[in-house]
Amino acid sequence: MEYRKLRVMISGGGTGGHIFPAVSIADALKRANPESEILFVGAEGRMEMQKVPAAGYRIVGLPVAGLQRKLTLHNIAENLRLPFRLLASLRKAGGLIREFRPDVVVGVGGYASAPLLWQASRRHIPTLIQEQNGFAGLTNRILSKKAGVICVAYDGMERFFPADKIVFTGNPIRSDIHPYSPEDRAEGLAHYGFGPGRRQLLVVGGSLGSRTLNRSMMAWIEAGCPGGEDVQVLWQCGSYYEKEVDAFMESHPDKRIRHSSFISRMDLAYAMSDVIISRSGASSISEICAAGKAAVFVPSPNVAEDHQTHNAMALVRHGAAVMVRDADALQELLPTAMELIHDPERIAEMERNVSPLARRDAAQAIAEEVYALLG
């Protein structure tokens, strides 16, 4: 098939879980035709404004923001500003569309998707939505009425979207995430400064971090790492909690534990790990499936429609993961992980069950849907 040059706007962001899949889609479109022009639209002040240019693409920010669910005086004030931010974002999105003149607009979720896709639909520009989660959010459900194609990663999404628009593609992941060899494991251990011969735990709370996962880790360390005498840990604490965790580890040094606000070589982190503790955002789930790893998921309660629980349960039902409720994590998370990491037969069973759930060609499949949408 010959792929023509396109002008594509891709919107979304706010977390790495939206940014990295969006970049994967852009990469697939550029592979199809290197002359295609791609413009990202994100949210001002969010991490996509740095991560997207680092991947080689241009991005413009909108003054949009999400609803703050925790009721503090600061958050209430921010929520009162939302209508004004939305109006300003709609105006700016309309101007960007007039200037860039896209052939198609792709929305991957996050704050910036709604203004851009709404303005594109008003102008009868074809739109494609990529819904990452097993429980669709309200914004995508509204936008789906005008979208041409809705790419999904879970079965049963007819509950939320018109069935004739749904295409099962899976979630895009980074190309370096795949099943790993013993040589890859050795490279990962060397890269992160760990010795061989021990069990390896990876703790990832997302690019911004997870208070629950961090507090659970700190409580476990304060208790003397029970059950973890032969376990080494790579711990991504996230940018929001970097100073807090730095200070904690200074007062609780342990050579078996390495912590960082962000892990740039996730491929090597996955490669060396026996068990992963993670939130259950859609991208994290997809990467862990592609890596073929056993995981303990702690769904975030601070997300719309409790969609992370739906994501995690899709794996739990297949015997491919374990889930611990956020409210139970402080007492149960690390004991659950220690029990699993010392049960190689169960790890092997979970690895066998999780690998078939991976969809490693999702970005290419979505790129092909973009071209099919345009005819």
Short mmCIF file of C-alpha atoms in Angstrom, two decimals:
data_model
loop_
_atom_site.label_atom_id
_atom_site.label_comp_id
_atom_site.label_asym_id
_atom_site.label_seq_id
_atom_site.Cartn_x
_atom_site.Cartn_y
_atom_site.Cartn_z
CA MET A 1 0.00 0.00 0.00
CA GLU A 2 1.25 3.47 -0.89
CA TYR A 3 0.90 6.04 1.89
CA ARG A 4 0.49 9.65 0.83
CA LYS A 5 1.89 12.66 2.63
CA LEU A 6 -0.43 13.87 5.39
CA ARG A 7 -0.79 16.84 7.70
CA VAL A 8 -1.75 15.43 11.10
CA MET A 9 -2.52 17.07 14.43
CA ILE A 10 -2.21 14.83 17.49
CA SER A 11 -3.69 16.05 20.76
CA GLY A 12 -3.46 14.86 24.32
CA GLY A 13 -1.03 14.57 27.18
CA GLY A 14 -0.70 15.38 30.85
CA THR A 15 1.11 12.15 31.76
CA GLY A 16 3.60 9.79 30.15
CA GLY A 17 0.72 7.36 29.69
CA HIS A 18 -0.74 9.66 27.05
CA ILE A 19 2.48 11.11 25.62
CA PHE A 20 4.44 7.99 24.74
CA PRO A 21 1.56 6.30 22.85
CA ALA A 22 1.00 9.55 20.94
CA VAL A 23 4.66 9.67 19.94
CA SER A 24 4.46 6.01 18.85
CA ILE A 25 1.53 6.87 16.56
CA ALA A 26 3.46 9.82 15.12
CA ASP A 27 6.48 7.58 14.51
CA ALA A 28 4.28 5.06 12.67
CA LEU A 29 2.82 7.82 10.48
CA LYS A 30 6.32 9.07 9.67
CA ARG A 31 7.42 5.55 8.77
CA ALA A 32 4.47 5.33 6.39
CA ASN A 33 5.52 8.58 4.69
CA PRO A 34 8.54 10.50 6.04
CA GLU A 35 7.27 13.69 4.38
CA SER A 36 4.11 13.79 6.50
CA GLU A 37 3.89 16.83 8.78
CA ILE A 38 2.81 16.33 12.37
CA LEU A 39 1.90 18.94 14.98
CA PHE A 40 1.24 17.99 18.60
CA VAL A 41 -1.15 19.97 20.76
CA GLY A 42 -0.78 19.61 24.53
CA ALA A 43 -1.55 21.41 27.76
CA GLU A 44 0.61 24.33 28.84
CA GLY A 45 2.92 23.49 31.72
CA ARG A 46 2.50 19.73 31.43
CA MET A 47 5.27 17.25 30.75
CA GLU A 48 4.41 16.82 27.05
CA MET A 49 5.80 20.30 26.42
CA GLN A 50 9.28 18.84 27.10
CA LYS A 51 8.88 15.18 26.14
CA VAL A 52 7.42 15.72 22.66
CA PRO A 53 10.21 18.06 21.42
CA ALA A 54 12.73 15.58 22.85
CA ALA A 55 11.17 12.97 20.55
CA GLY A 56 11.67 15.27 17.56
CA TYR A 57 8.21 16.77 17.09
CA ARG A 58 6.78 20.28 17.36
CA ILE A 59 4.16 20.97 20.02
CA VAL A 60 1.91 23.90 20.90
CA GLY A 61 0.26 24.22 24.32
CA LEU A 62 -3.31 25.15 25.18
CA PRO A 63 -4.22 26.89 28.47
CA VAL A 64 -6.53 24.00 29.32
CA ALA A 65 -6.59 22.18 32.67
CA GLY A 66 -8.40 19.25 34.20
CA LEU A 67 -10.92 19.18 37.01
CA GLN A 68 -9.29 19.02 40.46
CA ARG A 69 -11.16 16.33 42.41
CA LYS A 70 -9.56 16.94 45.83
CA LEU A 71 -11.42 19.83 47.46
CA THR A 72 -8.86 22.30 48.80
CA LEU A 73 -9.11 26.10 48.62
CA HIS A 74 -6.45 26.16 45.90
CA ASN A 75 -8.20 23.46 43.87
CA ILE A 76 -11.60 25.13 44.22
CA ALA A 77 -10.08 28.35 42.88
CA GLU A 78 -8.50 26.43 39.99
CA ASN A 79 -11.82 24.75 39.18
CA LEU A 80 -13.55 28.14 39.06
CA ARG A 81 -11.08 29.16 36.35
CA LEU A 82 -11.85 26.11 34.20
CA PRO A 83 -14.61 27.67 32.03
CA PHE A 84 -12.34 30.58 31.13
CA ARG A 85 -9.43 28.25 30.38
CA LEU A 86 -11.71 26.12 28.19
CA LEU A 87 -12.95 29.11 26.19
CA ALA A 88 -9.38 30.33 25.66
CA SER A 89 -8.33 26.82 24.61
CA LEU A 90 -11.19 26.53 22.13
CA ARG A 91 -10.21 29.84 20.54
CA LYS A 92 -6.56 28.85 20.33
CA ALA A 93 -7.38 25.37 18.98
CA GLY A 94 -9.49 26.93 16.24
CA GLY A 95 -6.64 29.24 15.30
CA LEU A 96 -4.15 26.36 15.18
CA ILE A 97 -6.43 24.39 12.87
CA ARG A 98 -6.81 27.35 10.52
CA GLU A 99 -3.04 27.83 10.47
CA PHE A 100 -1.93 24.19 10.16
CA ARG A 101 -4.80 22.96 7.92
CA PRO A 102 -4.70 19.29 9.01
CA ASP A 103 -5.99 16.41 6.93
CA VAL A 104 -6.91 14.57 10.12
CA VAL A 105 -6.87 15.11 13.89
CA VAL A 106 -6.01 12.30 16.32
CA GLY A 107 -6.96 12.46 20.01
CA VAL A 108 -5.19 10.23 22.53
CA GLY A 109 -6.82 11.51 25.72
CA GLY A 110 -5.72 14.09 28.24
CA TYR A 111 -6.65 17.71 28.78
CA ALA A 112 -5.92 19.03 25.29
CA SER A 113 -7.91 16.50 23.27
CA ALA A 114 -11.36 17.96 23.83
CA PRO A 115 -10.87 21.53 22.49
CA LEU A 116 -8.95 20.38 19.42
CA LEU A 117 -11.25 17.50 18.45
CA TRP A 118 -14.35 19.61 19.02
CA GLN A 119 -13.02 22.37 16.78
CA ALA A 120 -11.95 19.85 14.14
CA SER A 121 -15.42 18.25 14.13
CA ARG A 122 -17.07 21.67 13.70
CA ARG A 123 -14.95 22.16 10.58
CA HIS A 124 -15.77 18.65 9.24
CA ILE A 125 -12.14 17.57 9.53
CA PRO A 126 -11.89 13.78 10.02
CA THR A 127 -11.08 12.78 13.60
CA LEU A 128 -9.82 9.57 15.18
CA ILE A 129 -10.01 8.83 18.91
CA GLN A 130 -7.66 6.41 20.62
CA GLU A 131 -9.33 5.20 23.83
CA GLN A 132 -6.72 3.54 26.01
CA ASN A 133 -8.84 2.34 28.90
CA GLY A 134 -11.38 -0.40 29.48
CA PHE A 135 -13.89 2.16 30.78
CA ALA A 136 -14.28 5.18 28.51
CA GLY A 137 -14.28 8.65 30.01
CA LEU A 138 -17.08 11.16 29.52
CA THR A 139 -15.07 13.39 27.16
CA ASN A 140 -14.35 10.59 24.69
CA ARG A 141 -17.94 9.38 24.88
CA ILE A 142 -19.14 12.84 23.84
CA LEU A 143 -16.48 13.29 21.16
CA SER A 144 -17.15 9.81 19.74
CA LYS A 145 -20.47 10.97 18.29
CA LYS A 146 -18.58 13.00 15.67
CA ALA A 147 -15.43 10.87 15.38
CA GLY A 148 -14.82 8.81 12.28
CA VAL A 149 -12.95 5.96 13.97
CA ILE A 150 -12.47 4.92 17.60
CA CYS A 151 -9.43 2.72 18.24
CA VAL A 152 -9.76 0.65 21.43
CA ALA A 153 -7.67 -1.75 23.48
CA TYR A 154 -10.36 -3.72 25.33
CA ASP A 155 -13.32 -5.87 24.37
CA GLY A 156 -16.85 -4.73 25.15
CA MET A 157 -16.35 -1.05 24.29
CA GLU A 158 -19.72 -1.07 22.50
CA ARG A 159 -21.06 -0.06 25.92
CA PHE A 160 -19.60 3.39 25.32
CA PHE A 161 -19.17 3.94 21.59
CA PRO A 162 -21.08 3.29 18.35
CA ALA A 163 -20.18 -0.27 17.39
CA ASP A 164 -19.68 0.56 13.71
CA LYS A 165 -16.90 3.03 14.57
CA ILE A 166 -14.87 0.74 16.85
CA VAL A 167 -11.62 -0.87 15.72
CA PHE A 168 -9.61 -3.06 18.09
CA THR A 169 -5.97 -1.99 17.76
CA GLY A 170 -4.53 -2.25 21.27
CA ASN A 171 -2.53 0.53 22.90
CA PRO A 172 0.66 1.81 21.26
CA ILE A 173 3.85 1.16 23.19
CA ARG A 174 7.48 2.09 22.77
CA SER A 175 9.26 -0.08 20.21
CA ASP A 176 11.93 -1.19 22.71
CA ILE A 177 9.37 -2.94 24.95
CA HIS A 178 9.27 -6.68 24.14
CA PRO A 179 10.00 -10.07 25.75
CA TYR A 180 13.57 -10.08 27.02
CA SER A 181 16.47 -12.53 26.99
CA PRO A 182 18.86 -13.41 29.86
CA GLU A 183 21.39 -11.18 28.12
CA ASP A 184 18.92 -8.27 28.30
CA ARG A 185 18.46 -8.94 32.01
CA ALA A 186 22.22 -8.86 32.58
CA GLU A 187 22.47 -5.58 30.66
CA GLY A 188 19.70 -4.07 32.78
CA LEU A 189 21.32 -5.12 36.05
CA ALA A 190 24.65 -3.66 34.96
CA HIS A 191 23.06 -0.43 33.73
CA TYR A 192 21.34 0.21 37.06
CA GLY A 193 24.25 -0.97 39.20
CA PHE A 194 22.71 -4.15 40.61
CA GLY A 195 24.53 -7.42 41.14
CA PRO A 196 23.34 -10.75 39.69
CA GLY A 197 21.87 -13.62 41.67
CA ARG A 198 19.10 -11.76 43.51
CA ARG A 199 15.39 -11.34 42.90
CA GLN A 200 14.52 -8.05 41.23
CA LEU A 201 11.52 -5.82 41.97
CA LEU A 202 10.51 -2.80 39.89
CA VAL A 203 8.21 -0.18 41.44
CA VAL A 204 6.73 2.39 39.04
CA GLY A 205 4.11 4.93 39.99
CA GLY A 206 3.94 6.70 36.65
CA SER A 207 5.86 9.72 35.41
CA LEU A 208 4.40 12.02 38.09
CA GLY A 209 4.56 9.46 40.89
CA SER A 210 2.13 7.76 43.24
CA ARG A 211 1.75 8.79 46.87
CA THR A 212 0.33 5.37 47.78
CA LEU A 213 3.15 3.39 46.19
CA ASN A 214 5.79 5.69 47.67
CA ARG A 215 4.31 5.57 51.17
CA SER A 216 4.03 1.77 50.93
CA MET A 217 7.69 1.53 49.94
CA MET A 218 8.79 3.84 52.76
CA ALA A 219 6.79 1.90 55.34
CA TRP A 220 8.35 -1.35 54.12
CA ILE A 221 11.86 0.10 54.27
CA GLU A 222 11.26 1.52 57.75
CA ALA A 223 10.16 -1.95 58.87
CA GLY A 224 13.46 -3.42 57.63
CA CYS A 225 12.25 -4.72 54.24
CA PRO A 226 10.55 -7.87 55.65
CA GLY A 227 10.72 -10.76 53.19
CA GLY A 228 13.11 -8.83 50.97
CA GLU A 229 16.50 -9.96 52.25
CA ASP A 230 17.39 -11.35 48.79
CA VAL A 231 15.49 -8.69 46.80
CA GLN A 232 16.87 -5.66 44.95
CA VAL A 233 14.54 -2.79 44.07
CA LEU A 234 14.46 -0.13 41.36
CA TRP A 235 11.93 2.46 42.49
CA GLN A 236 10.54 5.23 40.29
CA CYS A 237 9.11 7.72 42.77
CA GLY A 238 7.95 10.36 40.25
CA SER A 239 8.71 14.05 39.89
CA TYR A 240 6.11 15.17 42.46
CA TYR A 241 7.72 13.14 45.24
CA GLU A 242 11.41 13.38 44.34
CA LYS A 243 12.49 15.63 47.23
CA GLU A 244 10.47 13.69 49.79
CA VAL A 245 11.91 10.34 48.71
CA ASP A 246 15.45 11.74 48.40
CA ALA A 247 15.28 12.92 52.01
CA PHE A 248 13.82 9.61 53.17
CA MET A 249 16.51 7.52 51.49
CA GLU A 250 19.27 9.73 52.91
CA SER A 251 18.07 8.76 56.37
CA HIS A 252 17.38 5.11 55.39
CA PRO A 253 20.27 4.13 53.08
CA ASP A 254 20.10 0.64 51.57
CA LYS A 255 22.42 -0.59 48.83
CA ARG A 256 19.73 -2.97 47.54
CA ILE A 257 17.39 -0.09 46.66
CA ARG A 258 17.87 2.45 43.87
CA HIS A 259 15.36 5.27 43.45
CA SER A 260 14.83 7.86 40.72
CA SER A 261 12.16 10.39 39.80
CA PHE A 262 12.07 9.12 36.21
CA ILE A 263 13.36 6.00 34.46
CA SER A 264 14.58 6.80 30.96
CA ARG A 265 15.54 3.22 30.02
CA MET A 266 12.31 1.42 30.81
CA ASP A 267 13.33 -1.35 28.43
CA LEU A 268 16.25 -2.28 30.68
CA ALA A 269 14.16 -1.80 33.83
CA TYR A 270 11.58 -4.28 32.51
CA ALA A 271 14.26 -6.65 31.23
CA MET A 272 15.90 -7.16 34.63
CA SER A 273 12.71 -7.40 36.71
CA ASP A 274 11.05 -10.51 38.11
CA VAL A 275 7.98 -8.69 39.45
CA ILE A 276 6.60 -5.20 38.83
CA ILE A 277 4.51 -3.05 41.16
CA SER A 278 2.58 -0.47 39.17
CA ARG A 279 -0.50 1.69 38.87
CA SER A 280 -2.82 0.30 36.20
CA GLY A 281 -2.98 3.07 33.67
CA ALA A 282 -3.57 1.84 30.15
CA SER A 283 -0.02 2.41 28.92
CA SER A 284 1.53 0.69 31.93
CA ILE A 285 -0.73 -2.33 31.41
CA SER A 286 0.12 -2.49 27.70
CA GLU A 287 3.87 -2.24 28.30
CA ILE A 288 3.84 -4.91 31.00
CA CYS A 289 1.88 -7.23 28.69
CA ALA A 290 4.38 -6.61 25.88
CA ALA A 291 7.30 -7.23 28.24
CA GLY A 292 5.64 -10.44 29.42
CA LYS A 293 6.11 -9.70 33.12
CA ALA A 294 4.30 -10.62 36.33
CA ALA A 295 2.78 -7.59 38.05
CA VAL A 296 0.98 -6.39 41.15
CA PHE A 297 -1.36 -3.55 40.18
CA VAL A 298 -2.64 -0.85 42.52
CA PRO A 299 -5.39 1.05 40.66
CA SER A 300 -5.46 4.75 41.36
CA PRO A 301 -8.72 5.89 42.97
CA ASN A 302 -8.15 9.42 41.66
CA VAL A 303 -9.22 8.77 38.07
CA ALA A 304 -12.48 9.18 36.18
CA GLU A 305 -14.96 6.30 36.35
CA ASP A 306 -12.46 4.14 38.32
CA HIS A 307 -11.08 3.07 34.95
CA GLN A 308 -7.78 1.76 36.37
CA THR A 309 -9.63 -0.94 38.29
CA HIS A 310 -11.33 -2.02 35.05
CA ASN A 311 -7.92 -2.09 33.34
CA ALA A 312 -6.34 -4.23 36.06
CA MET A 313 -9.25 -6.64 36.31
CA ALA A 314 -8.97 -7.42 32.61
CA LEU A 315 -5.59 -9.05 33.45
CA VAL A 316 -6.57 -10.49 36.83
CA ARG A 317 -9.43 -12.42 35.18
CA HIS A 318 -6.85 -14.08 32.88
CA GLY A 319 -4.58 -15.05 35.78
CA ALA A 320 -2.04 -12.59 34.38
CA ALA A 321 -1.72 -10.18 37.32
CA VAL A 322 -2.53 -9.53 40.98
CA MET A 323 -4.46 -6.49 42.21
CA VAL A 324 -4.25 -4.72 45.57
CA ARG A 325 -6.76 -1.98 46.40
CA ASP A 326 -5.28 1.46 47.02
CA ALA A 327 -6.85 1.59 50.49
CA ASP A 328 -5.14 -1.71 51.41
CA ALA A 329 -1.75 -0.99 49.88
CA LEU A 330 0.06 0.26 52.98
CA GLN A 331 -0.52 -3.06 54.76
CA GLU A 332 -0.77 -5.51 51.84
CA LEU A 333 1.22 -4.30 48.83
CA LEU A 334 4.80 -5.23 49.71
CA PRO A 335 3.85 -8.47 51.50
CA THR A 336 1.90 -9.47 48.37
CA ALA A 337 4.85 -8.59 46.13
CA MET A 338 7.30 -10.48 48.38
CA GLU A 339 5.09 -13.57 48.36
CA LEU A 340 4.90 -13.46 44.56
CA ILE A 341 8.58 -12.76 43.95
CA HIS A 342 9.49 -15.89 45.95
CA ASP A 343 7.08 -18.10 43.96
CA PRO A 344 8.81 -18.79 40.61
CA GLU A 345 6.10 -21.21 39.47
CA ARG A 346 3.40 -18.58 39.89
CA ILE A 347 5.56 -15.96 38.16
CA ALA A 348 6.06 -18.33 35.21
CA GLU A 349 2.31 -18.97 35.02
CA MET A 350 1.53 -15.24 35.04
CA GLU A 351 4.15 -14.62 32.34
CA ARG A 352 2.54 -17.32 30.17
CA ASN A 353 -0.89 -15.76 30.70
CA VAL A 354 0.09 -12.13 30.14
CA SER A 355 2.08 -12.48 26.91
CA PRO A 356 -0.91 -13.40 24.68
CA LEU A 357 -2.66 -10.20 25.81
CA ALA A 358 0.03 -8.03 24.21
CA ARG A 359 -0.57 -6.17 20.95
CA ARG A 360 2.84 -5.03 19.71
CA ASP A 361 1.72 -3.57 16.36
CA ALA A 362 -0.86 -1.13 17.77
CA ALA A 363 0.82 2.06 16.54
CA GLN A 364 1.05 0.71 12.99
CA ALA A 365 -2.57 -0.46 13.15
CA ILE A 366 -3.70 3.02 14.22
CA ALA A 367 -1.64 4.65 11.46
CA GLU A 368 -3.39 2.39 8.94
CA GLU A 369 -6.77 3.41 10.38
CA VAL A 370 -5.80 7.06 9.84
CA TYR A 371 -5.23 6.37 6.16
CA ALA A 372 -8.38 4.23 5.88
CA LEU A 373 -10.40 7.08 7.43
CA LEU A 374 -9.22 9.43 4.69
CA GLY A 375 -9.96 6.94 1.92
#
